[in-house]
XYZ file of C-alpha atoms in Angstrom:
341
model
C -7.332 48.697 -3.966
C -7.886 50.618 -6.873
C -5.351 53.943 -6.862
C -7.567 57.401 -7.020
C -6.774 59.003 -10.794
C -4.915 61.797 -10.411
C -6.921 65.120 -11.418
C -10.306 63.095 -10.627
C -11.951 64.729 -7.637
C -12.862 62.038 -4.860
C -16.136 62.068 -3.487
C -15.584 62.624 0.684
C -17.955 62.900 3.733
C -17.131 63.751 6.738
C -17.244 61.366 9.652
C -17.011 62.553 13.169
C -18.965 64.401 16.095
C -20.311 67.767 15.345
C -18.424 68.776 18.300
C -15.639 67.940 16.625
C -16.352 69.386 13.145
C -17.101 72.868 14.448
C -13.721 72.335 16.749
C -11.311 71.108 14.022
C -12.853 72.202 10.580
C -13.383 75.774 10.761
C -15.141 78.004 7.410
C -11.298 78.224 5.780
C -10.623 74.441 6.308
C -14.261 73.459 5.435
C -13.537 75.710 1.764
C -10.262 74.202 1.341
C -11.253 70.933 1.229
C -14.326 71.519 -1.011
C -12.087 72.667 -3.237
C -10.148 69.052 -2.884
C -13.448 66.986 -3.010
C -16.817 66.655 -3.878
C -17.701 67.049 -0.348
C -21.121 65.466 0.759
C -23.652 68.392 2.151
C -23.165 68.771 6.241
C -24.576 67.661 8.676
C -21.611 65.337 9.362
C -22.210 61.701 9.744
C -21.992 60.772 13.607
C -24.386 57.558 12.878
C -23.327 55.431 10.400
C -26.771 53.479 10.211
C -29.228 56.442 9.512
C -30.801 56.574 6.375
C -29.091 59.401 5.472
C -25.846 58.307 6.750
C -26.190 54.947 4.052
C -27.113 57.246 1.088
C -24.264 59.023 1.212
C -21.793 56.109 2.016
C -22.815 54.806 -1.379
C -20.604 57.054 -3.398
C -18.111 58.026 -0.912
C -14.058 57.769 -2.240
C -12.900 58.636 0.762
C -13.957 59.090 4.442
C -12.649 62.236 6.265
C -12.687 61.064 10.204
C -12.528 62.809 14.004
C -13.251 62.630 17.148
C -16.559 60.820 17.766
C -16.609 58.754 14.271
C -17.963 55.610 14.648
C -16.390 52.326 14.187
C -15.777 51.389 10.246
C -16.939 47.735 10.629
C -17.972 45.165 7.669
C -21.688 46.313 8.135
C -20.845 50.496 7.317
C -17.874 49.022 4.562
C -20.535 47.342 2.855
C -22.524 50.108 2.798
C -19.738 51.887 1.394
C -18.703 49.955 -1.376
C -16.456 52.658 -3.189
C -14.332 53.826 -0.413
C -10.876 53.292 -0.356
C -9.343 55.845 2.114
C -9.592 57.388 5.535
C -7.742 60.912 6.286
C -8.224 61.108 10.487
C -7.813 64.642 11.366
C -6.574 63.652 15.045
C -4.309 60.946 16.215
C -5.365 57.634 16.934
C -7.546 55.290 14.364
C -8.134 52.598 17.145
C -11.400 53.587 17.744
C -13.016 53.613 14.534
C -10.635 52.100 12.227
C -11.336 48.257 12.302
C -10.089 44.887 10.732
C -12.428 45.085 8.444
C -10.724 48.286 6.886
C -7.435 46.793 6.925
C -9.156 43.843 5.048
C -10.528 45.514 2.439
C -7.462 47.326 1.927
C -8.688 50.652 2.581
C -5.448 53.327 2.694
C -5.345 54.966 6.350
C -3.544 58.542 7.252
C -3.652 60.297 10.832
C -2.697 63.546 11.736
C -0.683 61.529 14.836
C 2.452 63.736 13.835
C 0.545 67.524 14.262
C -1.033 66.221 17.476
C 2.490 65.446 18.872
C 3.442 69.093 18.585
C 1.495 70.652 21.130
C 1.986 67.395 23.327
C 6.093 67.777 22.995
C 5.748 71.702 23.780
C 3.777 71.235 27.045
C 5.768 68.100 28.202
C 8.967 70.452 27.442
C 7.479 73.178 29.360
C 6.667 71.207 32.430
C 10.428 69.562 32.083
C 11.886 73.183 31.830
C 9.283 74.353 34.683
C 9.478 71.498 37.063
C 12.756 71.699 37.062
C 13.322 75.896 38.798
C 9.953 74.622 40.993
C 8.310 76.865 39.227
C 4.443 76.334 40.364
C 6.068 75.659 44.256
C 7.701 78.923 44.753
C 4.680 81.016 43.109
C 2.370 79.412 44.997
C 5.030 79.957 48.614
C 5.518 83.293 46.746
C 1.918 83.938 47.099
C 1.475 83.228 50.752
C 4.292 84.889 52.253
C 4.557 87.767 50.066
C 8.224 88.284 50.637
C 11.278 87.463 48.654
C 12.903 84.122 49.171
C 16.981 84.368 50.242
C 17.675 82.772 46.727
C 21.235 82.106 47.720
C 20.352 79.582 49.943
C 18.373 77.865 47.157
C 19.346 73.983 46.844
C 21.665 72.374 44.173
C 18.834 71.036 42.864
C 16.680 73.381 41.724
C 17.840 74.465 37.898
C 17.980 73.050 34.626
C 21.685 72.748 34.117
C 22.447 69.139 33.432
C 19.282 68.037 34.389
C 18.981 64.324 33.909
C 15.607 63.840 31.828
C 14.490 60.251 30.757
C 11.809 59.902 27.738
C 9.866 56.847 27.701
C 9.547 55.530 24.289
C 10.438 56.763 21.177
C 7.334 57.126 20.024
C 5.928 60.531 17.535
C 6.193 62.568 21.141
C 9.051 61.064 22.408
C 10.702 61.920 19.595
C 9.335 65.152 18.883
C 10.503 66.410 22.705
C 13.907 64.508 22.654
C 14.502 67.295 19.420
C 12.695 70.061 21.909
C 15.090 69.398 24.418
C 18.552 69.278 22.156
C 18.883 73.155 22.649
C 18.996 72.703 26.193
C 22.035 71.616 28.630
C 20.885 68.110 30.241
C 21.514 64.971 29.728
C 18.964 62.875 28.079
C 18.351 59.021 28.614
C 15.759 56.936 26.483
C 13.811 53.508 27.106
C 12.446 52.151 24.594
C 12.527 47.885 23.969
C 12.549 48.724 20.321
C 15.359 51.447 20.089
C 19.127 49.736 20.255
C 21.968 51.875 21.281
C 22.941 52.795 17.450
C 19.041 54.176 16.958
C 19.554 55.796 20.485
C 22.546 57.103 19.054
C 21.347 58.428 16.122
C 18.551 60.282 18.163
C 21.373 61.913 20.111
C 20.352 59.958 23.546
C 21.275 57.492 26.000
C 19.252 53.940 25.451
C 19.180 52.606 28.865
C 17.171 49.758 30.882
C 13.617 50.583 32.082
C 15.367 50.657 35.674
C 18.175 53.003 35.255
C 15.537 55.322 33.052
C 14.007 55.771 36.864
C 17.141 55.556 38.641
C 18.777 58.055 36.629
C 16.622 60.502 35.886
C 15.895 63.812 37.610
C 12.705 63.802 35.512
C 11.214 61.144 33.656
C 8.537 62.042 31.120
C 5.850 59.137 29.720
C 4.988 58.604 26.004
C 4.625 54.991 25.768
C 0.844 53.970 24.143
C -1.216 52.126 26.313
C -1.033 48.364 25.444
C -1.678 45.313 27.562
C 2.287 45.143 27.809
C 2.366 48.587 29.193
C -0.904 48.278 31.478
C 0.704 49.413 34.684
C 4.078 49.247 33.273
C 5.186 52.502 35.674
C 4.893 50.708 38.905
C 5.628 50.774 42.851
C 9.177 49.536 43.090
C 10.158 52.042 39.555
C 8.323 54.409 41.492
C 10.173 53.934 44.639
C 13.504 54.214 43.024
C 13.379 57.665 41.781
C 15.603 60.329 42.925
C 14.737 62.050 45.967
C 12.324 65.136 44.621
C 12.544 64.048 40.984
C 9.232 64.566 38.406
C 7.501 62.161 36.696
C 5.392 63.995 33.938
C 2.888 61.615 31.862
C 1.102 62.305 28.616
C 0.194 59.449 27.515
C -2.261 57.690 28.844
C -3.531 57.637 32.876
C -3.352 53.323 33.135
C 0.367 53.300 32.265
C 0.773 54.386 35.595
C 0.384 53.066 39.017
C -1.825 55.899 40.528
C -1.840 54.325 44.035
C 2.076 54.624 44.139
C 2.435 57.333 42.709
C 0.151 59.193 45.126
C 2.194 57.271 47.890
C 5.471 58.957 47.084
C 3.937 62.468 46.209
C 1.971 62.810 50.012
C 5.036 61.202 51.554
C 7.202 64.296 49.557
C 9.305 62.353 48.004
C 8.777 63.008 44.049
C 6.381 65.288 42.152
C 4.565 65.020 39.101
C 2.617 66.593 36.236
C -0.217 63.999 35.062
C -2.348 65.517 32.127
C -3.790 62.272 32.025
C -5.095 60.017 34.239
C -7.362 56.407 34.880
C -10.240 57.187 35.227
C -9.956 60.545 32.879
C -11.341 62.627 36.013
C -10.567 61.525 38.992
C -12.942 60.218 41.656
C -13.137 63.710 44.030
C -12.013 61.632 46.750
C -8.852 60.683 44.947
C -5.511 61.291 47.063
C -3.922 62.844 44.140
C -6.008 65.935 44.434
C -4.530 66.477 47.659
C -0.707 66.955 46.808
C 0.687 69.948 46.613
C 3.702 68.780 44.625
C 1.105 66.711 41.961
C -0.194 69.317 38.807
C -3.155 68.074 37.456
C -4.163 69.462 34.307
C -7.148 67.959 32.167
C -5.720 65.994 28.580
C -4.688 69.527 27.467
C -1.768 68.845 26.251
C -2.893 67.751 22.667
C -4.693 69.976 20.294
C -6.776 72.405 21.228
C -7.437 75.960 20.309
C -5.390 77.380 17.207
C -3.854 74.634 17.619
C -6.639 72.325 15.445
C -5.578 74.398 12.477
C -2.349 72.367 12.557
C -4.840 69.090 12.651
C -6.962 70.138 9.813
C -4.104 71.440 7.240
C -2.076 68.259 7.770
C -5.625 66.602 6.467
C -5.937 68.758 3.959
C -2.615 67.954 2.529
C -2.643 64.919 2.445
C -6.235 64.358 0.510
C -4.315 66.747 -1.764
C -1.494 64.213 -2.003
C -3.971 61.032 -2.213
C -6.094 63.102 -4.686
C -2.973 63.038 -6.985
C -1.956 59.989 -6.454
C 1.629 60.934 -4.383
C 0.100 58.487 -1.259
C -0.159 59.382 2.305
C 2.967 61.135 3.836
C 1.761 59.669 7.164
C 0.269 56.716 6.803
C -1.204 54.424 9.376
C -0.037 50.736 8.498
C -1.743 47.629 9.791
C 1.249 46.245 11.044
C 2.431 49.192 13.194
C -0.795 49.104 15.034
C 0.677 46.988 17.977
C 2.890 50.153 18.976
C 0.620 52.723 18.503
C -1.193 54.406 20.921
């Protein structure tokens, strides 16, 4: 691909949902990046085969993407015969980024890294919270209305040397194995691609997937979902967790075994925080809405609120860096694909 001339100002539409426009691109971000591009009039594109949406492809440099963009397959790239880079201003390209962008060597950058902030701050939260029983003794709190004889509280409730196990070293992984240095436990990692120097150099454990759930007073989920991971937290992992340990997952819902998991929770034996789940929102039947020790919250644990600012300047700089011809700072390679989520 040809490289953009530095000082020439790329040509750039925006390609997403309007939901997501007015979410992630407020006035400010919308004026920065006019100032970085010749930025095609809004409405964004959320159809790629409009009229509209093919006049402007013509003369686009560069593709600014969200939530909601449709899939960049041979039919839109040859409607767009001058672009040569996609900035996504959320984290994963898998469902719009295609082959056919990787063929025609178009240059890919995702703001993966500032979505793994917020992610890492709740998971630590829930680690840090989980561990007092937090949302248990509010809630007991709240029914009996008298104070608790908290000398009689159990050995294990508390965060001192709490055994935590992260799996996968993945953006989050990483980003809450640094949130959790600060902090007196012990931390384990799985991850097939991590040896015991990498491990090492992260400041953690590396240990088999079976010890990780052994071992762990809390084990917190950040693998992608791939078909290798499809179900990879299962019944008999499940079944060999501590008595009243937490398994926390962020990632995605189908990593886990749901049925299990919602064995061991109504039997009392381990509690969980799932902001994700398979389906997204559970069937209202589901026995997982029915445990006291499960917390539920709804995929909230990635960007939302201020927190899209964080999205949108990490978009903004680097269409400032492309612009100039520096290259992404986070770039989304072909190759790497296979581990990303």
């Amino acid at each position: 691909m040809t490289e953009p001339t530095p000082g020439h100002r790329p040509r750039a539409a925006l390609a997403m949902s309007p939901d997501a426009a007015a979410a992630v691109l407020d006035a400010e971000s919308l004026t920065d990046l006019a100032a970085l591009c010749d930025l095609a009039p809004l409405p964004v594109l959320d159809d790629l085969t409009t009229s509209r949406a093919r006049t402007v492809l013509a003369d686009v440099d560069l593709l600014v993407t969200g939530w909601g963009c449709p899939p960049l397959d041979a039919d839109v790239l040859r409607a767009a015969p001058r672009l040569r880079a996609v900035v996504h201003t959320a984290g994963s390209v898998r469902g719009h980024v295609t082959d056919a962008c990787w063929e025609r060597g178009i240059e890919v950058s995702s703001a993966a890294a500032a979505n793994a902030v917020p992610v890492a701050e709740y998971t630590l939260a829930m680690i840090l919270l989980t561990g007092k029983r937090v949302l248990e003794t509010a809630r007991d709190y709240r029914a009996s209305r008298t104070r608790p004889d908290w000398l009689s509280t159990p050995r294990t409730v508390g965060n001192h040397r709490r055994t935590v196990g992260v799996l996968s070293a993945s953006l989050i992984g990483r980003r809450v194995i640094e949130l959790l240095r600060p902090h007196d436990v012990e931390v384990l990692l799985h991850d097939p691609f991590v040896d015991e120097a990498g491990a090492a150099e992260l400041g953690v454990r590396s240990v088999g997937l079976a010890e990780l759930f052994r071992r762990s007073d809390t084990v917190s989920v950040h693998t992608p979902l791939l078909p290798a991971t499809r179900g990879l937290v299962g019944r008999e992992l499940i079944d060999t967790m501590r008595p009243d340990a937490v398994l926390i997952n962020t990632a995605r819902g189908a990593v886990l075994d749901q049925d299990a998991l919602a064995d061991a929770a109504l039997a009392g034996r381990i509690r969980a925080v799932l902001d994700v789940t398979d389906p997204e929102v559970l069937p209202p039947g589901h026995p997982l809405w029915q445990c006291d020790n499960v917390l539920l919250t709804p995929h909230l644990a990635g960007s939302q609120g201020n927190e899209w600012r964080r999205l949108a300047g990490l978009a903004l700089s680097e269409i400032t860096r492309w612009a100039s011809g520096e290259g992404f700072l986070h770039p989304v390679r072909r190759e790497r694909l296979a581990f990303l989520a």
